[in-house]
Amino acid sequence: MARSIGLDACRDFCEVAVADGGRARSAGHVAARPEDLKVFAESLAPDDRVVLEATGNALAIARILAPHVAEVVLAHAQQVRAISHARVKTDKVDARVLADLLAADLIPPVWVGDERVRMLRRLVSRRRGLVKRRTQVKNEVSAVLLRNLKGRPPASDPFGRKGRIWLAAQELPADERLTVDAALRQLDFLGAELAEIDRLVAVQAQGDEDVRRLLTVPGVDVTTAVTLIAVIGDARRFPTSRQLVGYLGLHPRVRQSGSEPARHGRLSKEGSAAARHVLVEAAWTAARSPGPLHAFAARVAARRGRQVAAVAVARKLCVLCWCLLTRGEDYAFARPSMVRRKLRRLELAAGAPRRKSGPQADPVWNTDADTRERRLAEQAERAYERLVADWKVMQARAGASATPGRASLGLQ
């Protein structure tokens, strides 16, 4: 009979529990070193199943154990805690709980992408941390200026060349001057690190058809596209767009009991915060660009305000990305000139040489083409508004069919 083996992994060792036709029992522990884990893996039977929570070193342990057993499952730590309801929290108890849940086929697994997806996730996480640190450093400088009653800098970028000249000319106490100078040095270092990560991200994104397809959506840049690809992985593992929305935490909480109607609350915010952040940032840009997304944002903002409209557009972008990735199609209302500029920025970030100055046979910036594409986008926006108007008329006529195009023609 196949055994179910639970491992509670920590930095130094893994607590082992075995369920063999009955309640799980503790079976000692094994050091979390490659050589010790290999010896432990060789002692397992080919039909054994192993489970461990998806923590920092879980994937490395799973790689060592996988060739020697039938299956290695990485469990969703938060959902395991919700299922087990264990009153005692020790390593031995956790290992036994994992083994019992695996024997009962109650383990909620996590999806593990391929090596490229995991590398993109690490790059995205590193970049997000650097951006947060850069924001903290800039806030420190702003706090120094506020404490010393210094006005707003005359430059649009306080940390650019003109802004730094202005900062150097300000009279500050010795300790405050030390803080500002140290902050500027940190910004230089963080900027160089961000540039290197952006180069690596651009190299990985070049030639990726999914990234290129997401770039056809207004508001989506290279950082947004790569973050979504890193978080989502294979979009086809989500049968519907609703499941992807829930995976990214863009769906509202629902409370319902008995015959009472369902009550919807704030966003669940489960899943990747990085994906939600880039989608909301893209939503603000998409809401300002002519097209159906602009009309949708204006319609929601009129009822609920701009903040709610931005989140609604972010959810709409999530659904749109699922459709594009699963169907292998580009955005129907894409503006080719803008897509070409995004792709050119991607090439430059990856290290491509800049073109020589002067007239180009096929310039990236073309004012006439931009004007024509903008007019087409505005036509698509008006078509969406007419579609919504028709839909409202049909909804108002409950039980009766509405004449197609009646609202579009302005008839009453």
Short mmCIF file of C-alpha atoms in Angstrom, two decimals:
data_model
loop_
_atom_site.label_atom_id
_atom_site.label_comp_id
_atom_site.label_asym_id
_atom_site.label_seq_id
_atom_site.Cartn_x
_atom_site.Cartn_y
_atom_site.Cartn_z
CA MET A 1 0.00 0.00 0.00
CA ALA A 2 1.35 3.42 -0.95
CA ARG A 3 2.43 5.59 1.94
CA SER A 4 1.67 9.28 2.39
CA ILE A 5 4.66 11.17 3.77
CA GLY A 6 4.44 14.68 5.18
CA LEU A 7 7.45 16.94 5.49
CA ASP A 8 7.48 20.12 7.54
CA ALA A 9 10.50 21.94 6.14
CA CYS A 10 12.50 24.64 7.87
CA ARG A 11 15.96 26.07 7.26
CA ASP A 12 17.95 23.38 9.09
CA PHE A 13 15.86 20.20 8.94
CA CYS A 14 12.61 18.59 7.80
CA GLU A 15 10.26 16.90 10.25
CA VAL A 16 8.93 13.64 8.78
CA ALA A 17 5.55 11.96 9.33
CA VAL A 18 4.21 8.82 7.67
CA ALA A 19 0.57 7.78 7.10
CA ASP A 20 0.37 4.09 6.21
CA GLY A 21 -3.26 2.99 6.24
CA GLY A 22 -4.02 4.76 9.53
CA ARG A 23 -3.32 7.94 11.42
CA ALA A 24 0.02 9.56 10.64
CA ARG A 25 2.91 8.93 12.98
CA SER A 26 6.11 10.91 13.45
CA ALA A 27 9.22 9.38 11.85
CA GLY A 28 12.03 11.63 13.03
CA HIS A 29 13.65 14.33 10.99
CA VAL A 30 16.23 14.73 8.24
CA ALA A 31 18.75 17.54 7.82
CA ALA A 32 17.92 20.01 5.04
CA ARG A 33 21.21 19.42 3.24
CA PRO A 34 21.39 18.00 -0.31
CA GLU A 35 23.45 14.95 0.66
CA ASP A 36 21.16 14.03 3.58
CA LEU A 37 18.03 14.59 1.49
CA LYS A 38 19.41 12.30 -1.24
CA VAL A 39 19.95 9.51 1.30
CA PHE A 40 16.42 10.05 2.61
CA ALA A 41 14.99 10.00 -0.94
CA GLU A 42 16.72 6.69 -1.69
CA SER A 43 15.03 5.14 1.36
CA LEU A 44 11.56 5.88 -0.02
CA ALA A 45 9.49 3.46 -2.10
CA PRO A 46 8.67 4.20 -5.75
CA ASP A 47 4.93 4.34 -4.99
CA ASP A 48 5.22 6.74 -2.02
CA ARG A 49 3.65 10.18 -2.14
CA VAL A 50 5.27 13.16 -0.45
CA VAL A 51 3.78 16.51 0.53
CA LEU A 52 5.36 19.68 1.90
CA GLU A 53 4.21 23.26 2.19
CA ALA A 54 5.28 25.68 -0.55
CA THR A 55 7.85 27.65 1.44
CA GLY A 56 11.25 29.10 0.56
CA ASN A 57 13.25 25.87 0.17
CA ALA A 58 10.35 23.54 -0.71
CA LEU A 59 11.00 23.51 -4.45
CA ALA A 60 14.67 22.56 -4.03
CA ILE A 61 13.69 19.71 -1.69
CA ALA A 62 10.98 18.56 -4.10
CA ARG A 63 13.50 18.37 -6.96
CA ILE A 64 15.68 15.99 -4.94
CA LEU A 65 12.78 13.75 -3.89
CA ALA A 66 10.81 13.67 -7.17
CA PRO A 67 12.92 11.05 -9.05
CA HIS A 68 12.50 8.52 -6.22
CA VAL A 69 8.75 8.67 -5.47
CA ALA A 70 5.46 8.59 -7.34
CA GLU A 71 4.49 12.19 -6.61
CA VAL A 72 5.68 15.25 -4.73
CA VAL A 73 2.93 17.76 -3.89
CA LEU A 74 3.60 21.36 -2.88
CA ALA A 75 0.72 22.41 -0.64
CA HIS A 76 -0.85 25.87 -0.45
CA ALA A 77 0.16 26.88 3.07
CA GLN A 78 -2.73 29.27 3.74
CA GLN A 79 -5.40 26.83 2.54
CA VAL A 80 -3.85 23.97 4.51
CA ARG A 81 -4.20 26.00 7.70
CA ALA A 82 -7.83 26.72 6.84
CA ILE A 83 -8.53 22.99 6.37
CA SER A 84 -6.63 21.52 9.30
CA HIS A 85 -7.87 23.74 12.19
CA ALA A 86 -5.00 22.41 14.32
CA ARG A 87 -5.01 23.82 17.85
CA VAL A 88 -1.36 22.87 18.46
CA LYS A 89 1.37 24.35 16.26
CA THR A 90 4.61 22.34 16.27
CA ASP A 91 6.76 20.89 13.51
CA LYS A 92 5.74 17.33 14.38
CA VAL A 93 2.04 18.17 14.40
CA ASP A 94 2.32 20.04 11.11
CA ALA A 95 4.06 17.08 9.44
CA ARG A 96 1.37 14.67 10.69
CA VAL A 97 -1.41 16.97 9.51
CA LEU A 98 0.15 17.15 6.05
CA ALA A 99 0.47 13.37 5.86
CA ASP A 100 -3.16 12.84 6.94
CA LEU A 101 -4.46 15.39 4.44
CA LEU A 102 -2.44 13.82 1.63
CA ALA A 103 -3.77 10.34 2.51
CA ALA A 104 -7.32 11.75 2.31
CA ASP A 105 -6.58 13.62 -0.96
CA LEU A 106 -7.39 16.95 0.69
CA ILE A 107 -4.16 18.77 -0.14
CA PRO A 108 -4.72 22.05 -2.05
CA PRO A 109 -1.70 22.10 -4.42
CA VAL A 110 0.06 25.12 -5.84
CA TRP A 111 1.00 25.46 -9.49
CA VAL A 112 4.74 25.34 -10.16
CA GLY A 113 5.78 26.83 -13.47
CA ASP A 114 8.80 25.95 -15.55
CA GLU A 115 12.26 27.38 -14.92
CA ARG A 116 11.69 30.39 -17.17
CA VAL A 117 8.51 31.38 -15.33
CA ARG A 118 10.24 31.00 -11.97
CA MET A 119 13.14 33.16 -13.18
CA LEU A 120 10.72 35.86 -14.36
CA ARG A 121 9.01 35.74 -10.97
CA ARG A 122 12.32 36.25 -9.21
CA LEU A 123 13.20 39.17 -11.49
CA VAL A 124 9.78 40.78 -10.99
CA SER A 125 10.04 40.35 -7.23
CA ARG A 126 13.54 41.84 -7.17
CA ARG A 127 12.47 44.79 -9.31
CA ARG A 128 9.43 45.43 -7.13
CA GLY A 129 11.64 45.50 -4.02
CA LEU A 130 14.06 47.97 -5.61
CA VAL A 131 11.23 50.28 -6.66
CA LYS A 132 9.82 50.22 -3.12
CA ARG A 133 13.23 51.04 -1.66
CA ARG A 134 13.72 53.87 -4.16
CA THR A 135 10.35 55.33 -3.14
CA GLN A 136 11.35 55.15 0.54
CA VAL A 137 14.61 57.00 -0.14
CA LYS A 138 12.80 59.74 -2.08
CA ASN A 139 10.32 60.11 0.76
CA GLU A 140 13.22 60.57 3.20
CA VAL A 141 14.48 63.52 1.15
CA SER A 142 10.98 64.99 0.95
CA ALA A 143 10.66 64.69 4.73
CA VAL A 144 13.95 66.58 5.21
CA LEU A 145 12.73 69.40 3.00
CA LEU A 146 9.42 69.56 4.83
CA ARG A 147 11.04 69.65 8.28
CA ASN A 148 13.22 72.57 7.22
CA LEU A 149 10.42 74.58 5.57
CA LYS A 150 11.85 74.30 2.10
CA GLY A 151 9.39 74.90 -0.69
CA ARG A 152 8.76 72.75 -3.68
CA PRO A 153 11.76 72.40 -5.99
CA PRO A 154 11.53 74.35 -9.23
CA ALA A 155 12.42 71.28 -11.33
CA SER A 156 9.77 68.77 -12.32
CA ASP A 157 12.10 65.97 -11.18
CA PRO A 158 13.68 66.86 -7.81
CA PHE A 159 16.25 64.08 -8.28
CA GLY A 160 17.27 64.90 -11.83
CA ARG A 161 20.16 67.16 -12.84
CA LYS A 162 18.39 70.48 -12.19
CA GLY A 163 16.73 69.16 -9.06
CA ARG A 164 20.04 68.03 -7.58
CA ILE A 165 21.59 71.44 -8.26
CA TRP A 166 18.70 72.98 -6.31
CA LEU A 167 19.09 70.45 -3.46
CA ALA A 168 22.83 71.19 -3.21
CA ALA A 169 22.12 74.92 -2.88
CA GLN A 170 19.75 74.52 0.08
CA GLU A 171 21.04 75.42 3.56
CA LEU A 172 20.41 72.47 5.87
CA PRO A 173 21.71 71.35 9.27
CA ALA A 174 24.72 69.05 9.15
CA ASP A 175 22.75 65.89 9.96
CA GLU A 176 20.03 66.71 7.43
CA ARG A 177 22.63 67.41 4.74
CA LEU A 178 24.20 64.04 5.51
CA THR A 179 20.79 62.38 5.06
CA VAL A 180 20.16 64.08 1.71
CA ASP A 181 23.63 63.26 0.34
CA ALA A 182 23.37 59.64 1.45
CA ALA A 183 19.91 59.38 -0.11
CA LEU A 184 21.20 60.67 -3.45
CA ARG A 185 24.00 58.08 -3.42
CA GLN A 186 21.45 55.36 -2.70
CA LEU A 187 19.28 56.57 -5.57
CA ASP A 188 22.23 56.31 -7.95
CA PHE A 189 22.90 52.74 -6.82
CA LEU A 190 19.23 51.72 -7.00
CA GLY A 191 18.91 53.30 -10.45
CA ALA A 192 21.83 51.24 -11.75
CA GLU A 193 20.35 48.05 -10.27
CA LEU A 194 16.96 48.78 -11.81
CA ALA A 195 18.54 49.42 -15.21
CA GLU A 196 20.31 46.05 -15.09
CA ILE A 197 17.13 44.20 -14.10
CA ASP A 198 15.15 45.98 -16.81
CA ARG A 199 17.78 44.86 -19.31
CA LEU A 200 17.47 41.23 -18.19
CA VAL A 201 13.68 41.45 -18.31
CA ALA A 202 13.80 42.94 -21.81
CA VAL A 203 16.13 40.18 -23.01
CA GLN A 204 13.72 37.54 -21.72
CA ALA A 205 10.71 39.34 -23.18
CA GLN A 206 12.18 39.68 -26.66
CA GLY A 207 10.72 37.08 -28.98
CA ASP A 208 8.00 36.09 -26.49
CA GLU A 209 4.76 36.01 -28.44
CA ASP A 210 2.59 36.35 -25.33
CA VAL A 211 4.43 39.50 -24.23
CA ARG A 212 4.10 41.00 -27.71
CA ARG A 213 0.38 40.18 -27.72
CA LEU A 214 -0.22 41.87 -24.35
CA LEU A 215 1.62 44.97 -25.58
CA THR A 216 -1.20 45.56 -28.07
CA VAL A 217 -3.47 46.53 -25.14
CA PRO A 218 -3.51 50.26 -24.23
CA GLY A 219 -1.72 51.01 -20.97
CA VAL A 220 0.24 47.74 -20.91
CA ASP A 221 4.00 48.27 -21.11
CA VAL A 222 6.85 45.76 -20.93
CA THR A 223 6.92 45.69 -17.11
CA THR A 224 3.18 45.05 -16.94
CA ALA A 225 3.26 42.35 -19.61
CA VAL A 226 6.22 40.49 -18.10
CA THR A 227 4.72 40.68 -14.60
CA LEU A 228 1.45 39.17 -15.82
CA ILE A 229 3.24 36.42 -17.74
CA ALA A 230 5.36 35.63 -14.67
CA VAL A 231 2.35 35.47 -12.35
CA ILE A 232 -0.11 33.74 -14.69
CA GLY A 233 2.25 31.37 -16.48
CA ASP A 234 0.11 29.29 -18.83
CA ALA A 235 -3.23 31.11 -19.09
CA ARG A 236 -4.91 27.94 -20.37
CA ARG A 237 -4.77 26.43 -16.90
CA PHE A 238 -7.67 28.76 -16.05
CA PRO A 239 -10.84 27.41 -17.70
CA THR A 240 -12.58 30.79 -17.47
CA SER A 241 -11.60 34.41 -17.11
CA ARG A 242 -13.52 34.54 -13.82
CA GLN A 243 -11.05 32.06 -12.31
CA LEU A 244 -8.11 34.21 -13.38
CA VAL A 245 -9.78 37.26 -11.82
CA GLY A 246 -10.15 35.33 -8.56
CA TYR A 247 -6.56 34.08 -8.78
CA LEU A 248 -5.32 37.68 -8.92
CA GLY A 249 -7.66 38.84 -6.13
CA LEU A 250 -9.66 41.31 -8.24
CA HIS A 251 -13.05 39.87 -7.28
CA PRO A 252 -15.15 41.17 -4.34
CA ARG A 253 -15.72 39.24 -1.16
CA VAL A 254 -19.19 37.65 -0.94
CA ARG A 255 -21.17 36.99 2.23
CA GLN A 256 -24.40 35.01 1.95
CA SER A 257 -26.35 32.76 4.32
CA GLY A 258 -29.80 31.19 4.18
CA SER A 259 -32.40 33.09 2.23
CA GLU A 260 -30.64 36.44 2.63
CA PRO A 261 -29.31 38.06 -0.55
CA ALA A 262 -25.59 37.98 -1.16
CA ARG A 263 -23.58 40.94 0.08
CA HIS A 264 -20.49 42.01 -1.83
CA GLY A 265 -17.62 43.68 -0.02
CA ARG A 266 -14.18 44.93 -0.88
CA LEU A 267 -11.68 43.13 -3.08
CA SER A 268 -10.37 39.86 -1.72
CA LYS A 269 -6.78 40.84 -2.65
CA GLU A 270 -5.70 37.22 -2.76
CA GLY A 271 -2.85 36.17 -4.98
CA SER A 272 -0.10 38.35 -6.37
CA ALA A 273 -0.04 41.96 -5.20
CA ALA A 274 2.46 42.75 -7.96
CA ALA A 275 -0.03 41.72 -10.66
CA ARG A 276 -2.80 43.82 -9.13
CA HIS A 277 -0.48 46.80 -8.88
CA VAL A 278 0.59 46.74 -12.53
CA LEU A 279 -2.98 46.15 -13.70
CA VAL A 280 -4.28 49.18 -11.78
CA GLU A 281 -1.40 51.31 -13.10
CA ALA A 282 -2.21 50.14 -16.62
CA ALA A 283 -5.90 50.88 -15.99
CA TRP A 284 -5.20 54.56 -15.27
CA THR A 285 -3.38 54.86 -18.60
CA ALA A 286 -5.98 52.86 -20.54
CA ALA A 287 -8.77 55.03 -19.09
CA ARG A 288 -7.14 58.10 -20.66
CA SER A 289 -6.61 56.55 -24.10
CA PRO A 290 -9.43 56.77 -26.67
CA GLY A 291 -11.21 53.49 -27.19
CA PRO A 292 -13.76 51.18 -25.56
CA LEU A 293 -11.81 51.07 -22.28
CA HIS A 294 -12.04 54.86 -22.01
CA ALA A 295 -15.81 54.73 -22.50
CA PHE A 296 -16.12 51.93 -19.93
CA ALA A 297 -14.05 53.88 -17.38
CA ALA A 298 -16.14 57.03 -17.92
CA ARG A 299 -19.39 55.08 -17.49
CA VAL A 300 -18.26 53.53 -14.19
CA ALA A 301 -16.69 56.77 -12.92
CA ALA A 302 -19.98 58.62 -13.42
CA ARG A 303 -21.69 56.21 -11.02
CA ARG A 304 -18.97 55.17 -8.56
CA GLY A 305 -16.04 57.58 -8.87
CA ARG A 306 -12.63 57.43 -10.51
CA GLN A 307 -11.01 55.12 -7.95
CA VAL A 308 -13.62 52.41 -8.34
CA ALA A 309 -13.51 52.90 -12.11
CA ALA A 310 -9.74 52.26 -12.13
CA VAL A 311 -10.20 48.94 -10.34
CA ALA A 312 -13.06 48.02 -12.68
CA VAL A 313 -10.84 48.73 -15.69
CA ALA A 314 -8.07 46.65 -14.08
CA ARG A 315 -10.47 43.74 -13.82
CA LYS A 316 -11.53 44.32 -17.43
CA LEU A 317 -7.86 44.24 -18.46
CA CYS A 318 -7.43 40.96 -16.60
CA VAL A 319 -10.33 39.42 -18.53
CA LEU A 320 -8.99 40.88 -21.76
CA CYS A 321 -5.53 39.41 -21.16
CA TRP A 322 -7.06 35.98 -20.53
CA CYS A 323 -8.96 36.18 -23.83
CA LEU A 324 -5.89 37.25 -25.79
CA LEU A 325 -3.60 34.61 -24.30
CA THR A 326 -6.00 31.68 -24.55
CA ARG A 327 -7.22 32.52 -28.05
CA GLY A 328 -3.85 33.58 -29.44
CA GLU A 329 -5.22 36.88 -30.75
CA ASP A 330 -4.11 40.51 -30.61
CA TYR A 331 -6.26 43.27 -29.19
CA ALA A 332 -8.89 44.15 -31.80
CA PHE A 333 -8.62 47.93 -31.19
CA ALA A 334 -4.82 48.11 -30.96
CA ARG A 335 -3.06 51.17 -32.34
CA PRO A 336 -0.16 49.88 -34.48
CA SER A 337 2.01 52.97 -34.00
CA MET A 338 1.87 52.72 -30.21
CA VAL A 339 2.62 49.00 -30.36
CA ARG A 340 5.67 49.68 -32.54
CA ARG A 341 6.96 52.23 -30.05
CA LYS A 342 6.57 49.75 -27.20
CA LEU A 343 8.46 47.12 -29.16
CA ARG A 344 11.19 49.62 -30.04
CA ARG A 345 11.58 50.57 -26.36
CA LEU A 346 11.83 46.85 -25.60
CA GLU A 347 14.63 46.48 -28.16
CA LEU A 348 16.52 49.46 -26.76
CA ALA A 349 16.17 48.17 -23.19
CA ALA A 350 17.60 44.83 -24.33
CA GLY A 351 20.69 46.57 -25.71
CA ALA A 352 19.84 47.11 -29.37
CA PRO A 353 21.81 49.91 -31.10
CA ARG A 354 20.09 53.20 -31.64
CA ARG A 355 19.27 54.26 -35.17
CA LYS A 356 21.15 57.04 -36.87
CA SER A 357 19.56 60.46 -36.79
CA GLY A 358 17.84 61.76 -39.88
CA PRO A 359 14.88 60.74 -42.03
CA GLN A 360 13.82 57.10 -41.72
CA ALA A 361 12.02 55.00 -44.32
CA ASP A 362 9.65 53.67 -41.67
CA PRO A 363 9.79 56.05 -38.68
CA VAL A 364 8.50 54.92 -35.31
CA TRP A 365 7.03 58.36 -34.65
CA ASN A 366 4.57 59.31 -37.38
CA THR A 367 2.15 62.15 -36.64
CA ASP A 368 -0.15 61.42 -39.57
CA ALA A 369 -0.46 57.74 -38.65
CA ASP A 370 -1.10 58.66 -35.02
CA THR A 371 -3.94 60.97 -36.04
CA ARG A 372 -5.60 58.35 -38.22
CA GLU A 373 -5.30 55.66 -35.56
CA ARG A 374 -6.69 57.98 -32.90
CA ARG A 375 -9.75 58.67 -35.06
CA LEU A 376 -10.33 54.93 -35.48
CA ALA A 377 -10.03 54.46 -31.72
CA GLU A 378 -12.57 57.23 -31.13
CA GLN A 379 -14.94 55.53 -33.57
CA ALA A 380 -14.57 52.27 -31.62
CA GLU A 381 -15.30 54.19 -28.43
CA ARG A 382 -18.51 55.64 -29.87
CA ALA A 383 -19.53 52.18 -31.12
CA TYR A 384 -19.10 50.84 -27.58
CA GLU A 385 -21.23 53.66 -26.19
CA ARG A 386 -23.99 52.83 -28.69
CA LEU A 387 -23.73 49.16 -27.74
CA VAL A 388 -24.22 50.02 -24.06
CA ALA A 389 -27.14 52.29 -24.89
CA ASP A 390 -28.81 49.48 -26.86
CA TRP A 391 -28.23 47.08 -24.00
CA LYS A 392 -29.83 49.48 -21.49
CA VAL A 393 -32.93 49.79 -23.68
CA MET A 394 -33.22 46.01 -23.92
CA GLN A 395 -32.84 45.69 -20.15
CA ALA A 396 -35.53 48.32 -19.58
CA ARG A 397 -38.00 46.37 -21.72
CA ALA A 398 -38.32 43.40 -19.43
CA GLY A 399 -40.20 40.60 -21.16
CA ALA A 400 -40.25 42.35 -24.54
CA SER A 401 -37.74 42.43 -27.35
CA ALA A 402 -36.05 45.70 -28.16
CA THR A 403 -35.59 46.81 -31.73
CA PRO A 404 -31.89 46.40 -32.60
CA GLY A 405 -30.17 49.71 -33.20
CA ARG A 406 -33.04 51.79 -31.81
CA ALA A 407 -30.94 53.52 -29.17
CA SER A 408 -28.12 53.93 -31.67
CA LEU A 409 -30.46 55.85 -33.93
CA GLY A 410 -31.57 58.11 -31.07
CA LEU A 411 -35.24 56.99 -31.36
CA GLN A 412 -37.55 56.88 -28.33
#
